[in-house]
mmCIF file of N, CA, C and O in Angstrom:
data_model
loop_
_atom_site.group_PDB
_atom_site.id
_atom_site.type_symbol
_atom_site.label_atom_id
_atom_site.label_comp_id
_atom_site.label_asym_id
_atom_site.label_seq_id
_atom_site.Cartn_x
_atom_site.Cartn_y
_atom_site.Cartn_z
ATOM 1 N N MET A 662 7.173 19.990 20.737
ATOM 2 C CA MET A 662 6.656 18.775 21.128
ATOM 3 C C MET A 662 7.719 17.544 20.942
ATOM 4 O O MET A 662 8.279 17.558 19.856
ATOM 5 N N ARG A 663 7.946 17.050 22.065
ATOM 6 C CA ARG A 663 8.834 15.976 22.136
ATOM 7 C C ARG A 663 7.994 14.410 21.670
ATOM 8 O O ARG A 663 6.878 14.081 22.313
ATOM 9 N N ALA A 664 9.042 13.604 20.936
ATOM 10 C CA ALA A 664 8.497 12.680 20.600
ATOM 11 C C ALA A 664 8.790 11.728 21.935
ATOM 12 O O ALA A 664 9.744 11.830 22.731
ATOM 13 N N ASP A 665 8.295 10.548 21.846
ATOM 14 C CA ASP A 665 8.557 9.650 22.921
ATOM 15 C C ASP A 665 9.987 8.763 22.637
ATOM 16 O O ASP A 665 9.995 8.597 21.629
ATOM 17 N N ARG A 666 10.256 8.277 23.891
ATOM 18 C CA ARG A 666 11.585 7.694 23.584
ATOM 19 C C ARG A 666 11.433 6.498 23.443
ATOM 20 O O ARG A 666 10.686 5.610 23.844
ATOM 21 N N VAL A 667 12.355 5.736 22.531
ATOM 22 C CA VAL A 667 12.645 4.558 22.323
ATOM 23 C C VAL A 667 13.555 3.739 23.173
ATOM 24 O O VAL A 667 14.965 4.665 23.102
ATOM 25 N N ALA A 668 13.295 2.556 23.610
ATOM 26 C CA ALA A 668 14.437 1.777 24.352
ATOM 27 C C ALA A 668 15.718 1.681 23.366
ATOM 28 O O ALA A 668 15.631 1.417 22.299
ATOM 29 N N TRP A 669 16.754 1.457 23.949
ATOM 30 C CA TRP A 669 18.034 0.779 23.253
ATOM 31 C C TRP A 669 17.787 -0.482 22.411
ATOM 32 O O TRP A 669 18.611 -0.831 21.314
ATOM 33 N N GLY A 670 16.889 -1.477 23.063
ATOM 34 C CA GLY A 670 17.027 -2.694 22.369
ATOM 35 C C GLY A 670 16.416 -2.679 20.851
ATOM 36 O O GLY A 670 17.198 -2.882 19.946
ATOM 37 N N PRO A 671 15.198 -1.696 20.803
ATOM 38 C CA PRO A 671 14.510 -1.828 19.304
ATOM 39 C C PRO A 671 15.673 -0.719 18.536
ATOM 40 O O PRO A 671 15.400 -1.155 17.219
ATOM 41 N N ARG A 672 16.148 0.123 19.059
ATOM 42 C CA ARG A 672 17.021 0.881 18.223
ATOM 43 C C ARG A 672 18.282 0.054 17.596
ATOM 44 O O ARG A 672 18.295 0.171 16.566
ATOM 45 N N LEU A 673 19.026 -0.911 18.452
ATOM 46 C CA LEU A 673 20.149 -1.787 18.008
ATOM 47 C C LEU A 673 19.407 -2.845 17.072
ATOM 48 O O LEU A 673 20.201 -3.056 15.881
ATOM 49 N N ARG A 674 18.456 -3.208 17.270
ATOM 50 C CA ARG A 674 17.822 -3.876 16.363
ATOM 51 C C ARG A 674 17.548 -3.536 14.889
ATOM 52 O O ARG A 674 17.858 -4.368 13.952
ATOM 53 N N SER A 675 17.080 -2.339 15.066
ATOM 54 C CA SER A 675 16.719 -1.486 13.638
ATOM 55 C C SER A 675 17.922 -1.416 12.878
ATOM 56 O O SER A 675 18.223 -1.643 11.650
ATOM 57 N N ILE A 676 18.971 -1.222 13.699
ATOM 58 C CA ILE A 676 20.567 -0.568 12.957
ATOM 59 C C ILE A 676 21.115 -2.025 12.773
ATOM 60 O O ILE A 676 21.246 -2.055 11.327
ATOM 61 N N ALA A 677 20.963 -3.252 13.050
ATOM 62 C CA ALA A 677 21.495 -4.454 12.756
ATOM 63 C C ALA A 677 20.621 -5.135 11.697
ATOM 64 O O ALA A 677 21.063 -5.580 10.484
ATOM 65 N N ARG A 678 19.549 -4.788 11.502
ATOM 66 C CA ARG A 678 18.557 -4.852 10.354
ATOM 67 C C ARG A 678 18.857 -4.259 8.878
ATOM 68 O O ARG A 678 18.739 -4.517 7.815
ATOM 69 N N ALA A 679 19.200 -3.046 9.422
ATOM 70 C CA ALA A 679 19.795 -2.023 8.112
ATOM 71 C C ALA A 679 20.945 -2.185 7.589
ATOM 72 O O ALA A 679 21.335 -1.763 6.567
ATOM 73 N N VAL A 680 21.856 -2.866 8.488
ATOM 74 C CA VAL A 680 23.583 -3.128 7.940
ATOM 75 C C VAL A 680 23.564 -3.902 6.669
ATOM 76 O O VAL A 680 24.317 -3.647 6.020
ATOM 77 N N PRO A 681 22.670 -4.987 6.523
ATOM 78 C CA PRO A 681 22.932 -5.789 5.415
ATOM 79 C C PRO A 681 22.778 -5.162 4.117
ATOM 80 O O PRO A 681 23.594 -5.033 3.219
ATOM 81 N N PRO A 682 21.388 -4.281 3.725
ATOM 82 C CA PRO A 682 21.077 -3.710 2.930
ATOM 83 C C PRO A 682 22.041 -2.427 2.483
ATOM 84 O O PRO A 682 22.415 -2.264 1.358
ATOM 85 N N ALA A 683 22.532 -1.949 3.747
ATOM 86 C CA ALA A 683 23.747 -0.689 3.249
ATOM 87 C C ALA A 683 24.761 -1.235 2.803
ATOM 88 O O ALA A 683 25.779 -0.559 1.979
ATOM 89 N N GLY A 684 25.142 -2.800 2.873
ATOM 90 C CA GLY A 684 26.112 -3.385 2.589
ATOM 91 C C GLY A 684 26.240 -3.158 0.721
ATOM 92 O O GLY A 684 27.734 -3.125 0.230
ATOM 93 N N ALA A 685 25.403 -3.078 0.000
ATOM 94 C CA ALA A 685 25.272 -2.817 -1.328
ATOM 95 C C ALA A 685 25.974 -1.605 -1.641
ATOM 96 O O ALA A 685 26.673 -1.498 -2.707
ATOM 97 N N ALA A 686 25.674 -0.452 -0.922
ATOM 98 C CA ALA A 686 26.271 0.925 -1.164
ATOM 99 C C ALA A 686 27.686 0.810 -0.821
ATOM 100 O O ALA A 686 28.625 1.314 -1.654
ATOM 101 N N VAL A 687 27.965 0.084 0.221
ATOM 102 C CA VAL A 687 29.530 -0.039 0.349
ATOM 103 C C VAL A 687 30.346 -0.831 -0.604
ATOM 104 O O VAL A 687 31.476 -0.234 -1.167
ATOM 105 N N ILE A 688 29.518 -1.961 -1.163
ATOM 106 C CA ILE A 688 30.186 -3.020 -2.332
ATOM 107 C C ILE A 688 30.284 -1.834 -3.804
ATOM 108 O O ILE A 688 31.642 -1.825 -4.282
ATOM 109 N N ILE A 689 29.508 -1.246 -3.861
ATOM 110 C CA ILE A 689 29.545 -0.685 -5.346
ATOM 111 C C ILE A 689 30.464 0.854 -5.044
ATOM 112 O O ILE A 689 31.233 0.824 -5.937
ATOM 113 N N LEU A 690 30.182 1.628 -4.031
ATOM 114 C CA LEU A 690 30.963 2.713 -3.960
ATOM 115 C C LEU A 690 32.450 2.277 -3.311
ATOM 116 O O LEU A 690 33.410 3.011 -4.021
ATOM 117 N N GLY A 691 32.349 1.521 -2.666
ATOM 118 C CA GLY A 691 33.914 0.909 -2.265
ATOM 119 C C GLY A 691 34.587 0.464 -3.216
ATOM 120 O O GLY A 691 36.121 0.676 -3.544
ATOM 121 N N GLY A 692 34.115 -0.173 -4.159
ATOM 122 C CA GLY A 692 34.778 -0.990 -5.173
ATOM 123 C C GLY A 692 35.085 0.225 -6.397
ATOM 124 O O GLY A 692 36.258 0.134 -7.036
ATOM 125 N N ILE A 693 34.397 0.896 -6.704
ATOM 126 C CA ILE A 693 34.464 2.307 -7.609
ATOM 127 C C ILE A 693 35.719 3.021 -6.887
ATOM 128 O O ILE A 693 36.835 3.448 -7.768
ATOM 129 N N LEU A 694 35.545 3.674 -5.794
ATOM 130 C CA LEU A 694 36.521 4.516 -5.253
ATOM 131 C C LEU A 694 37.744 4.023 -5.037
ATOM 132 O O LEU A 694 38.815 4.676 -4.911
ATOM 133 N N SER A 695 37.809 3.031 -4.724
ATOM 134 C CA SER A 695 39.154 2.325 -4.285
ATOM 135 C C SER A 695 40.005 1.668 -5.493
ATOM 136 O O SER A 695 41.141 1.334 -5.458
ATOM 137 N N GLY A 696 39.311 1.570 -6.633
ATOM 138 C CA GLY A 696 39.644 1.199 -8.163
ATOM 139 C C GLY A 696 39.654 -0.072 -8.057
ATOM 140 O O GLY A 696 40.594 -0.545 -9.399
ATOM 141 N N ILE A 697 39.140 -1.181 -7.389
ATOM 142 C CA ILE A 697 39.172 -2.501 -7.916
ATOM 143 C C ILE A 697 38.163 -2.574 -8.697
ATOM 144 O O ILE A 697 38.551 -3.936 -9.590
ATOM 145 N N THR A 698 37.233 -1.971 -9.137
ATOM 146 C CA THR A 698 36.339 -2.496 -10.007
ATOM 147 C C THR A 698 35.718 -1.170 -10.892
ATOM 148 O O THR A 698 36.023 0.180 -10.516
ATOM 149 N N THR A 699 35.577 -1.240 -12.265
ATOM 150 C CA THR A 699 35.114 -0.443 -12.974
ATOM 151 C C THR A 699 33.636 0.008 -12.457
ATOM 152 O O THR A 699 32.725 -1.045 -11.698
ATOM 153 N N PRO A 700 32.609 0.985 -12.787
ATOM 154 C CA PRO A 700 31.366 1.252 -12.313
ATOM 155 C C PRO A 700 30.416 0.053 -12.847
ATOM 156 O O PRO A 700 29.687 -0.304 -12.399
ATOM 157 N N THR A 701 30.590 -0.234 -13.897
ATOM 158 C CA THR A 701 29.835 -1.573 -14.396
ATOM 159 C C THR A 701 30.167 -2.835 -13.776
ATOM 160 O O THR A 701 28.993 -3.560 -13.614
ATOM 161 N N GLU A 702 31.347 -3.262 -13.437
ATOM 162 C CA GLU A 702 31.307 -4.291 -12.883
ATOM 163 C C GLU A 702 30.597 -4.316 -11.299
ATOM 164 O O GLU A 702 30.543 -5.187 -10.690
ATOM 165 N N ALA A 703 31.093 -2.989 -10.570
ATOM 166 C CA ALA A 703 30.396 -2.702 -9.329
ATOM 167 C C ALA A 703 29.078 -2.765 -9.238
ATOM 168 O O ALA A 703 28.226 -3.398 -8.408
ATOM 169 N N SER A 704 28.237 -2.433 -10.318
ATOM 170 C CA SER A 704 26.894 -2.481 -10.220
ATOM 171 C C SER A 704 26.432 -4.082 -10.645
ATOM 172 O O SER A 704 25.458 -4.322 -9.776
ATOM 173 N N ALA A 705 27.252 -4.762 -11.368
ATOM 174 C CA ALA A 705 27.023 -6.360 -11.332
ATOM 175 C C ALA A 705 27.258 -6.955 -9.914
ATOM 176 O O ALA A 705 26.408 -7.786 -9.567
ATOM 177 N N LEU A 706 28.152 -6.685 -9.284
ATOM 178 C CA LEU A 706 28.368 -6.882 -7.948
ATOM 179 C C LEU A 706 27.378 -6.713 -6.934
ATOM 180 O O LEU A 706 26.847 -7.603 -6.035
ATOM 181 N N GLY A 707 26.816 -5.423 -7.068
ATOM 182 C CA GLY A 707 25.739 -4.787 -6.235
ATOM 183 C C GLY A 707 24.517 -5.367 -6.590
ATOM 184 O O GLY A 707 23.437 -5.971 -5.753
ATOM 185 N N VAL A 708 24.211 -5.829 -7.929
ATOM 186 C CA VAL A 708 22.850 -6.804 -8.025
ATOM 187 C C VAL A 708 23.122 -8.093 -7.525
ATOM 188 O O VAL A 708 21.998 -8.634 -6.976
ATOM 189 N N ALA A 709 24.179 -8.705 -7.643
ATOM 190 C CA ALA A 709 24.430 -10.266 -7.110
ATOM 191 C C ALA A 709 24.332 -10.191 -5.417
ATOM 192 O O ALA A 709 23.784 -11.074 -5.010
ATOM 193 N N TYR A 710 24.967 -8.746 -4.714
ATOM 194 C CA TYR A 710 24.629 -8.927 -3.610
ATOM 195 C C TYR A 710 23.326 -8.750 -3.065
ATOM 196 O O TYR A 710 22.875 -9.662 -2.106
ATOM 197 N N VAL A 711 22.482 -8.163 -3.909
ATOM 198 C CA VAL A 711 21.202 -7.580 -3.589
ATOM 199 C C VAL A 711 20.152 -8.856 -3.696
ATOM 200 O O VAL A 711 19.234 -9.199 -2.946
ATOM 201 N N ALA A 712 20.508 -9.872 -4.861
ATOM 202 C CA ALA A 712 19.663 -10.870 -5.135
ATOM 203 C C ALA A 712 20.057 -12.071 -3.921
ATOM 204 O O ALA A 712 19.294 -12.761 -3.492
ATOM 205 N N MET A 713 21.463 -12.233 -3.635
ATOM 206 C CA MET A 713 21.429 -13.186 -2.487
ATOM 207 C C MET A 713 20.906 -12.564 -1.327
ATOM 208 O O MET A 713 20.388 -13.576 -0.343
ATOM 209 N N LEU A 714 20.578 -11.399 -1.101
ATOM 210 C CA LEU A 714 19.985 -10.945 0.235
ATOM 211 C C LEU A 714 18.768 -11.330 0.075
ATOM 212 O O LEU A 714 18.027 -11.499 1.166
ATOM 213 N N ALA A 715 17.948 -11.421 -0.883
ATOM 214 C CA ALA A 715 16.585 -11.360 -1.140
ATOM 215 C C ALA A 715 16.198 -12.869 -1.026
ATOM 216 O O ALA A 715 15.368 -13.347 -0.478
ATOM 217 N N LEU A 716 17.240 -13.835 -1.561
ATOM 218 C CA LEU A 716 17.233 -15.271 -1.324
ATOM 219 C C LEU A 716 17.335 -15.575 0.352
ATOM 220 O O LEU A 716 16.567 -16.215 0.750
ATOM 221 N N VAL A 717 18.371 -14.975 0.940
ATOM 222 C CA VAL A 717 18.332 -14.789 2.341
ATOM 223 C C VAL A 717 17.417 -14.453 3.124
ATOM 224 O O VAL A 717 16.377 -15.323 4.016
ATOM 225 N N TYR A 718 16.777 -13.383 2.694
ATOM 226 C CA TYR A 718 15.242 -12.828 3.754
ATOM 227 C C TYR A 718 14.134 -13.658 2.684
ATOM 228 O O TYR A 718 13.190 -13.589 3.524
ATOM 229 N N ARG A 719 14.259 -14.541 1.817
ATOM 230 C CA ARG A 719 13.179 -15.243 1.267
ATOM 231 C C ARG A 719 12.377 -14.213 0.717
ATOM 232 O O ARG A 719 10.899 -14.627 0.804
ATOM 233 N N ASN A 720 12.664 -13.141 0.022
ATOM 234 C CA ASN A 720 11.469 -12.321 -0.660
ATOM 235 C C ASN A 720 11.610 -12.440 -2.095
ATOM 236 O O ASN A 720 10.918 -11.887 -2.816
ATOM 237 N N LEU A 721 12.446 -13.487 -2.712
ATOM 238 C CA LEU A 721 12.767 -13.776 -4.054
ATOM 239 C C LEU A 721 12.044 -14.807 -4.446
ATOM 240 O O LEU A 721 12.311 -15.996 -3.870
ATOM 241 N N SER A 722 11.039 -14.791 -5.542
ATOM 242 C CA SER A 722 10.311 -15.955 -5.873
ATOM 243 C C SER A 722 10.414 -16.004 -7.471
ATOM 244 O O SER A 722 10.577 -15.105 -7.941
ATOM 245 N N TRP A 723 10.275 -16.715 -8.072
ATOM 246 C CA TRP A 723 10.245 -16.976 -9.591
ATOM 247 C C TRP A 723 9.430 -16.310 -10.259
ATOM 248 O O TRP A 723 9.184 -15.471 -11.308
ATOM 249 N N THR A 724 8.150 -16.141 -9.351
ATOM 250 C CA THR A 724 6.987 -15.389 -9.941
ATOM 251 C C THR A 724 7.414 -13.621 -10.001
ATOM 252 O O THR A 724 6.941 -12.976 -11.140
ATOM 253 N N SER A 725 8.202 -13.321 -8.857
ATOM 254 C CA SER A 725 8.420 -11.721 -8.884
ATOM 255 C C SER A 725 9.745 -11.605 -10.005
ATOM 256 O O SER A 725 9.572 -10.588 -10.831
ATOM 257 N N VAL A 726 10.571 -12.530 -10.076
ATOM 258 C CA VAL A 726 11.527 -12.679 -11.150
ATOM 259 C C VAL A 726 11.174 -12.329 -12.720
ATOM 260 O O VAL A 726 11.209 -11.544 -13.425
ATOM 261 N N SER A 727 9.834 -13.293 -13.226
ATOM 262 C CA SER A 727 9.305 -13.194 -14.013
ATOM 263 C C SER A 727 8.616 -11.967 -14.437
ATOM 264 O O SER A 727 8.476 -11.356 -15.509
ATOM 265 N N THR A 728 7.718 -11.565 -13.309
ATOM 266 C CA THR A 728 7.234 -10.142 -13.598
ATOM 267 C C THR A 728 7.957 -9.029 -13.888
ATOM 268 O O THR A 728 8.096 -8.218 -14.462
ATOM 269 N N THR A 729 9.168 -8.988 -13.060
ATOM 270 C CA THR A 729 10.211 -7.935 -13.327
ATOM 271 C C THR A 729 10.780 -8.168 -14.775
ATOM 272 O O THR A 729 11.050 -6.939 -15.198
ATOM 273 N N ALA A 730 11.083 -9.037 -15.239
ATOM 274 C CA ALA A 730 11.829 -9.362 -16.501
ATOM 275 C C ALA A 730 10.650 -9.366 -17.601
ATOM 276 O O ALA A 730 11.179 -9.154 -19.164
ATOM 277 N N GLU A 731 9.687 -9.083 -17.346
ATOM 278 C CA GLU A 731 8.375 -8.981 -18.527
ATOM 279 C C GLU A 731 8.643 -7.512 -19.287
ATOM 280 O O GLU A 731 9.177 -6.753 -18.624
ATOM 281 N N PHE A 732 8.691 -7.371 -20.671
ATOM 282 C CA PHE A 732 8.816 -6.341 -21.257
ATOM 283 C C PHE A 732 7.414 -5.534 -21.564
ATOM 284 O O PHE A 732 6.589 -5.998 -22.255
#
């Protein structure tokens, strides 16, 4: 059974939306494998990158930060 075909426009938009989050993997793995950063430094860079993405996408609020930081 074949699935319905999707036009190129929605495909390209989906790829474009997936590139910024995939950048975190590139930063972390690229930094470690190239020898520029240690794994600890790479993880800190990855966290900073993802936090900046959350701010850009407006998904980060003080409520979500405080909820996450609770013990």
